[in-house]
XYZ file of C-alpha atoms in Angstrom:
408
model
C -1.648 9.174 -25.791
C -1.881 5.381 -25.850
C -0.556 3.507 -28.860
C -2.909 0.859 -30.157
C -1.960 -2.616 -31.471
C -0.770 -2.297 -35.022
C 1.250 0.811 -34.262
C -1.303 3.579 -34.832
C -1.877 6.240 -32.220
C -5.205 6.294 -30.427
C -7.189 9.451 -30.878
C -8.626 11.164 -27.776
C -12.030 9.548 -28.365
C -13.614 7.122 -25.950
C -13.796 4.031 -28.148
C -16.648 1.989 -29.622
C -18.366 1.444 -26.261
C -18.555 5.119 -25.365
C -21.773 5.720 -23.421
C -22.012 2.147 -22.119
C -22.172 1.961 -18.334
C -20.864 -1.117 -16.522
C -20.833 -2.134 -12.858
C -17.941 -4.405 -11.891
C -19.081 -6.128 -8.698
C -16.797 -9.114 -9.296
C -13.480 -10.120 -7.742
C -10.172 -11.826 -8.531
C -9.826 -12.293 -12.299
C -12.525 -13.541 -14.716
C -15.177 -10.885 -14.027
C -12.676 -8.043 -13.576
C -10.990 -8.971 -16.870
C -14.336 -8.863 -18.684
C -14.968 -5.392 -17.270
C -11.426 -4.253 -18.054
C -11.904 -5.225 -21.690
C -15.171 -3.293 -21.831
C -13.487 -0.318 -20.186
C -10.527 -0.455 -22.567
C -12.932 0.187 -25.421
C -14.731 3.129 -23.897
C -17.283 1.805 -21.401
C -17.636 3.730 -18.157
C -16.873 1.076 -15.540
C -17.591 1.506 -11.834
C -15.695 -0.987 -9.696
C -17.594 -1.814 -6.476
C -15.477 -3.371 -3.718
C -15.902 -4.226 -0.059
C -14.871 -1.193 2.044
C -12.461 -3.158 4.225
C -11.321 -6.129 2.140
C -11.385 -4.749 -1.387
C -10.952 -7.034 -4.370
C -8.569 -9.916 -3.681
C -6.767 -8.992 -6.887
C -5.171 -6.155 -4.941
C -3.077 -8.808 -3.185
C -2.309 -10.968 -6.220
C 1.061 -10.932 -7.941
C 4.140 -8.793 -7.357
C 4.165 -5.355 -5.779
C 6.558 -2.420 -5.824
C 6.739 -0.110 -2.818
C 3.482 -1.636 -1.639
C 1.740 -0.936 -4.936
C 0.163 -4.069 -6.506
C 1.353 -4.197 -10.112
C -1.295 -6.548 -11.522
C -3.980 -4.305 -10.060
C -2.688 -1.392 -12.106
C -3.647 -3.311 -15.258
C -6.711 -5.383 -14.315
C -8.455 -2.386 -12.704
C -7.481 0.217 -15.292
C -10.186 2.416 -16.786
C -12.422 1.763 -13.751
C -13.737 4.180 -11.153
C -13.260 2.791 -7.631
C -16.210 2.713 -5.226
C -16.110 0.962 -1.851
C -19.534 -0.223 -0.626
C -20.591 -3.243 1.419
C -23.389 -4.879 -0.577
C -24.484 -6.978 2.389
C -25.645 -3.820 4.201
C -28.857 -1.945 3.382
C -26.839 1.172 2.556
C -24.498 -0.670 0.200
C -27.330 -2.590 -1.426
C -29.123 0.652 -2.205
C -25.935 2.053 -3.733
C -25.803 -0.930 -6.095
C -29.475 -0.578 -6.976
C -29.040 3.099 -7.804
C -26.038 2.244 -9.950
C -28.074 -0.482 -11.669
C -30.800 2.006 -12.541
C -28.347 4.016 -14.669
C -26.196 1.168 -16.001
C -26.293 -1.221 -18.944
C -24.316 -4.152 -17.509
C -23.625 -5.586 -14.080
C -20.922 -8.255 -13.688
C -20.784 -10.251 -10.441
C -19.151 -13.479 -9.298
C -20.620 -14.250 -5.899
C -21.670 -17.810 -5.147
C -25.192 -18.575 -6.394
C -27.761 -17.293 -3.924
C -25.553 -14.593 -2.389
C -27.050 -11.628 -4.231
C -30.518 -13.034 -3.578
C -29.754 -13.218 0.141
C -28.835 -9.537 0.098
C -32.028 -8.601 -1.739
C -30.075 -7.971 -4.958
C -31.087 -10.925 -7.113
C -31.628 -10.498 -10.850
C -35.367 -10.151 -10.318
C -34.813 -7.124 -8.098
C -32.156 -5.641 -10.361
C -34.263 -6.076 -13.502
C -37.290 -4.620 -11.745
C -35.279 -1.448 -11.163
C -33.862 -1.487 -14.703
C -35.500 -3.860 -17.220
C -32.740 -3.130 -19.759
C -29.926 -4.302 -17.490
C -27.680 -7.200 -18.586
C -26.637 -9.173 -15.494
C -23.529 -11.280 -16.088
C -23.085 -13.933 -13.396
C -19.627 -15.544 -13.325
C -19.202 -18.633 -11.146
C -17.078 -21.753 -11.030
C -19.770 -24.153 -12.223
C -22.858 -22.134 -13.147
C -26.072 -21.135 -11.404
C -27.620 -24.623 -11.509
C -26.511 -28.236 -11.205
C -25.039 -30.294 -8.372
C -21.780 -28.309 -8.258
C -23.322 -24.838 -8.387
C -22.785 -24.213 -4.674
C -19.126 -25.176 -4.698
C -16.325 -22.675 -4.409
C -15.078 -22.018 -7.913
C -11.470 -21.264 -8.779
C -9.574 -21.485 -12.036
C -7.417 -24.325 -10.734
C -10.499 -26.508 -10.327
C -11.632 -25.776 -13.888
C -8.134 -26.497 -15.181
C -8.303 -29.875 -13.473
C -11.857 -30.808 -14.473
C -11.673 -29.573 -18.075
C -9.111 -32.192 -19.079
C -6.389 -29.554 -19.410
C -4.257 -30.871 -16.534
C -4.739 -34.470 -17.681
C -3.306 -33.613 -21.101
C -0.499 -31.332 -19.896
C 2.969 -32.541 -18.977
C 5.159 -35.543 -19.786
C 3.500 -38.943 -20.064
C 5.431 -40.281 -17.060
C 4.868 -37.230 -14.824
C 1.881 -35.980 -12.805
C -0.793 -33.865 -14.509
C 0.350 -30.242 -14.785
C -1.486 -27.042 -13.901
C -0.700 -23.732 -15.620
C 1.400 -21.175 -13.778
C -1.102 -18.433 -14.633
C -4.865 -17.846 -14.591
C -5.749 -19.750 -17.751
C -9.346 -20.684 -16.919
C -10.143 -17.251 -15.511
C -8.656 -15.463 -18.504
C -10.553 -17.550 -21.047
C -13.730 -17.083 -19.012
C -13.214 -13.312 -18.860
C -12.814 -13.077 -22.620
C -15.829 -15.347 -23.177
C -17.876 -13.262 -20.736
C -17.037 -10.176 -22.767
C -18.384 -11.821 -25.912
C -21.512 -12.992 -24.074
C -22.092 -9.479 -22.734
C -21.937 -7.968 -26.199
C -24.348 -10.621 -27.532
C -26.831 -9.795 -24.781
C -26.504 -6.077 -25.514
C -27.024 -6.695 -29.229
C -30.210 -8.641 -28.484
C -31.350 -5.865 -26.135
C -31.103 -3.430 -29.031
C -33.836 -5.473 -30.740
C -36.051 -6.420 -27.812
C -35.461 -3.532 -25.418
C -35.045 -6.033 -22.579
C -32.074 -7.070 -20.515
C -31.357 -10.632 -19.405
C -29.150 -12.795 -17.201
C -25.953 -14.326 -18.590
C -24.894 -17.530 -16.793
C -21.107 -17.779 -17.241
C -18.831 -20.345 -15.601
C -15.107 -21.003 -15.499
C -15.313 -24.572 -16.738
C -17.107 -24.314 -20.081
C -14.684 -22.045 -22.013
C -11.713 -24.190 -21.035
C -13.595 -27.381 -21.937
C -13.969 -25.877 -25.395
C -10.304 -24.860 -25.592
C -9.056 -28.332 -24.618
C -10.725 -29.748 -27.720
C -12.927 -32.644 -28.867
C -11.887 -35.173 -26.229
C -15.470 -35.911 -25.098
C -16.551 -36.440 -28.718
C -13.646 -38.817 -29.374
C -14.510 -40.749 -26.226
C -18.191 -40.891 -27.163
C -17.566 -42.080 -30.715
C -14.355 -44.083 -30.373
C -13.984 -44.922 -26.696
C -10.594 -43.204 -26.785
C -9.171 -41.259 -23.833
C -6.300 -38.999 -24.820
C -3.105 -39.092 -22.762
C -0.240 -36.736 -22.042
C 2.486 -36.366 -24.659
C 4.655 -33.693 -23.070
C 5.321 -31.058 -25.707
C 4.446 -33.440 -28.501
C 1.110 -33.585 -30.270
C -1.019 -36.546 -31.254
C -1.976 -34.663 -34.406
C 1.364 -33.794 -35.998
C 5.133 -34.111 -35.754
C 7.734 -32.799 -35.432
C 6.163 -30.633 -32.759
C 8.240 -29.985 -29.668
C 10.616 -27.648 -27.890
C 14.280 -28.063 -28.746
C 17.415 -26.760 -27.046
C 19.903 -24.745 -29.059
C 23.694 -24.748 -28.838
C 23.686 -21.592 -26.701
C 21.283 -23.052 -24.132
C 18.128 -21.366 -25.429
C 14.901 -23.079 -26.436
C 12.764 -22.905 -29.569
C 9.361 -24.357 -30.397
C 8.630 -25.986 -33.752
C 5.180 -26.652 -35.213
C 4.336 -28.588 -38.370
C 0.537 -28.501 -38.403
C 0.653 -27.998 -42.182
C 2.052 -30.747 -44.406
C 4.092 -28.279 -46.462
C 5.750 -26.933 -43.301
C 6.673 -30.436 -42.165
C 8.349 -31.079 -45.499
C 10.302 -27.811 -45.339
C 11.535 -28.596 -41.825
C 12.853 -32.013 -42.749
C 14.563 -30.682 -45.860
C 16.123 -27.918 -43.762
C 17.570 -30.313 -41.184
C 19.046 -32.553 -43.868
C 16.617 -35.485 -43.914
C 14.516 -35.156 -47.068
C 14.386 -38.947 -47.372
C 11.679 -39.262 -44.720
C 9.325 -37.083 -46.774
C 8.883 -39.975 -49.203
C 7.897 -42.417 -46.454
C 4.183 -43.373 -46.699
C 3.646 -42.470 -43.041
C 4.872 -38.899 -43.573
C 1.772 -38.014 -45.576
C -0.468 -37.174 -42.584
C 0.076 -35.437 -39.265
C -1.328 -38.302 -37.246
C 1.024 -40.806 -38.872
C 3.986 -38.481 -38.432
C 3.127 -38.293 -34.739
C 3.567 -42.073 -34.527
C 7.194 -41.540 -35.633
C 7.884 -38.609 -33.321
C 11.002 -40.204 -31.832
C 12.697 -40.354 -35.222
C 11.576 -36.880 -36.305
C 12.550 -35.300 -32.976
C 15.992 -36.864 -33.280
C 16.467 -35.379 -36.745
C 15.168 -31.916 -35.831
C 16.559 -31.792 -32.310
C 19.999 -32.955 -33.419
C 20.205 -30.238 -36.066
C 19.003 -27.500 -33.723
C 21.394 -28.567 -30.938
C 24.351 -27.739 -33.181
C 23.286 -24.130 -33.789
C 22.594 -21.011 -31.747
C 19.067 -19.746 -31.348
C 19.670 -16.850 -33.726
C 21.060 -19.223 -36.337
C 18.073 -21.558 -35.968
C 15.555 -18.744 -36.260
C 17.259 -17.297 -39.316
C 17.456 -20.662 -41.073
C 13.815 -21.525 -40.378
C 12.722 -18.095 -41.580
C 14.689 -18.454 -44.786
C 13.183 -21.901 -45.375
C 9.616 -20.695 -44.741
C 9.256 -23.068 -41.797
C 7.488 -22.400 -38.496
C 9.568 -21.769 -35.375
C 9.433 -19.438 -32.391
C 11.781 -18.703 -29.515
C 10.624 -19.737 -26.041
C 10.406 -16.382 -24.263
C 10.463 -15.273 -20.670
C 9.175 -11.851 -19.594
C 12.491 -10.129 -20.352
C 12.496 -11.579 -23.877
C 8.923 -10.407 -24.462
C 9.767 -6.854 -23.427
C 12.811 -6.809 -25.715
C 11.151 -8.344 -28.782
C 11.150 -6.064 -31.828
C 7.729 -7.178 -33.093
C 6.117 -6.775 -29.665
C 7.548 -3.263 -29.419
C 6.742 -2.066 -32.928
C 3.152 -3.376 -32.871
C 2.557 -1.945 -29.373
C 1.438 -5.202 -27.786
C 2.843 -3.628 -24.630
C 2.498 0.014 -23.718
C 3.150 2.334 -20.790
C 0.567 4.114 -18.695
C 1.306 6.845 -16.143
C 0.838 6.144 -12.444
C 1.014 8.862 -9.787
C 3.115 6.678 -7.462
C 5.232 4.565 -9.808
C 5.628 6.759 -12.864
C 5.238 5.073 -16.238
C 4.152 1.436 -15.839
C 4.606 -1.086 -18.653
C 1.573 -3.303 -19.199
C -0.381 -5.192 -21.835
C -2.029 -2.888 -24.319
C -5.666 -3.112 -25.380
C -6.311 -6.537 -26.851
C -7.188 -5.735 -30.466
C -6.833 -2.865 -32.905
C -9.752 -1.028 -34.486
C -9.265 1.330 -37.405
C -11.805 4.023 -36.466
C -12.603 3.579 -32.778
C -9.522 2.204 -31.027
C -9.463 1.393 -27.367
C -7.110 3.145 -24.996
C -5.890 3.204 -21.413
C -7.313 6.271 -19.718
C -5.854 5.520 -16.277
C -4.448 2.616 -14.279
C -6.135 0.827 -11.366
C -7.053 3.212 -8.586
C -6.908 3.108 -4.785
C -9.752 1.520 -2.837
C -12.703 3.908 -2.694
C -10.925 6.630 -4.687
C -14.162 7.599 -6.462
C -16.755 6.757 -3.805
C -17.697 10.345 -3.013
C -17.843 11.414 -6.654
C -19.928 8.452 -7.825
C -22.342 8.574 -4.886
C -22.726 12.288 -5.435
C -23.732 11.588 -9.027
C -26.314 9.114 -7.681
C -27.914 11.890 -5.652
C -26.406 11.244 -2.215
C -25.777 14.437 -0.217
C -22.310 14.739 1.331
C -23.703 14.368 4.856
C -25.389 11.073 3.926
C -22.142 9.745 2.474
C -20.335 10.715 5.679
C -22.969 8.916 7.742
C -22.715 5.784 5.614
C -18.943 5.903 5.968
C -19.261 6.160 9.727
C -21.501 3.033 9.672
C -18.844 1.154 7.667
C -21.116 0.745 4.658
C -18.831 2.685 2.312
C -15.246 3.821 2.272
């Protein structure tokens, strides 16, 4: 039984999306994450992969005994079907799936599905209630629509890299799939909006989702500031142009903590705590932006105090003062954290080859219809015969398609 965030145990139900049928014809991260989220909350998800290559996510990240660990999580709660959509046999498999499904998520370059005779017009002709979610780097239209789209490119073009890192260092890219993850979560929201509208109109539609737009939003109002003020923001390292003190600081035992003072009251508590209440009366201390102009002074006060104490001492003192601080964690720290454990942000799921596997739990708690992990990511084509049988394919036809290389 999977524990849900917040500590309650999930009941054996199928979640709020029980009865929803989803086709995951996407690869790598953004589309598969969208489908994983839908599956976590009860949707029946059929993962369609190329019979020989599979989803590239199978080769991403660390592996144990040849078993890809990230795959166990990103492909959980999905049935695995291997079919080549560029073949007539594979295309017909997708069309039959579309006839009985509510959502199809794909991330081929614009024009690819159309070239295979699987464009939205064909899909919606077979099932007018289908929601087709198209995830690309730059969208279905525009001068960049035909370009290869990867999260790194969105992280560069969104302004994220420009604003990340020290002022005197090169722009920095994240060490994880930031753009893809934000896009996957946004695609989930867009899917649910389209399904809500379908409940009123009875008609499906096409959702045009790209990697760049969600991250543009997350980076903030830089384009507006440039439009209205002619200002281009620059890198500040771990500092902020909006408040100070805001930085990472090293403790006496070689650990790191992060301090935020977005609220005026928190800034005042921090400076009282570190023994410099006099700066609170300075006129410039009254706003976050003005405090940021005196970041050198404030960092010296805060950083000097923190450097004389262990991380545990710093955390305890900040907590007692009602100030905002957090330890800078690595993966081992996350796994050991008491709050993470007791609120079930991480959970274990059984795997036939690896035993219990620790992974991120479902993303949010729900009081009546919680999500749950029914199974981890499965082997390539593990459910091909079962799913095609449900679509009406006789066993001999499946064997013939397998011999032609159309399915696996």
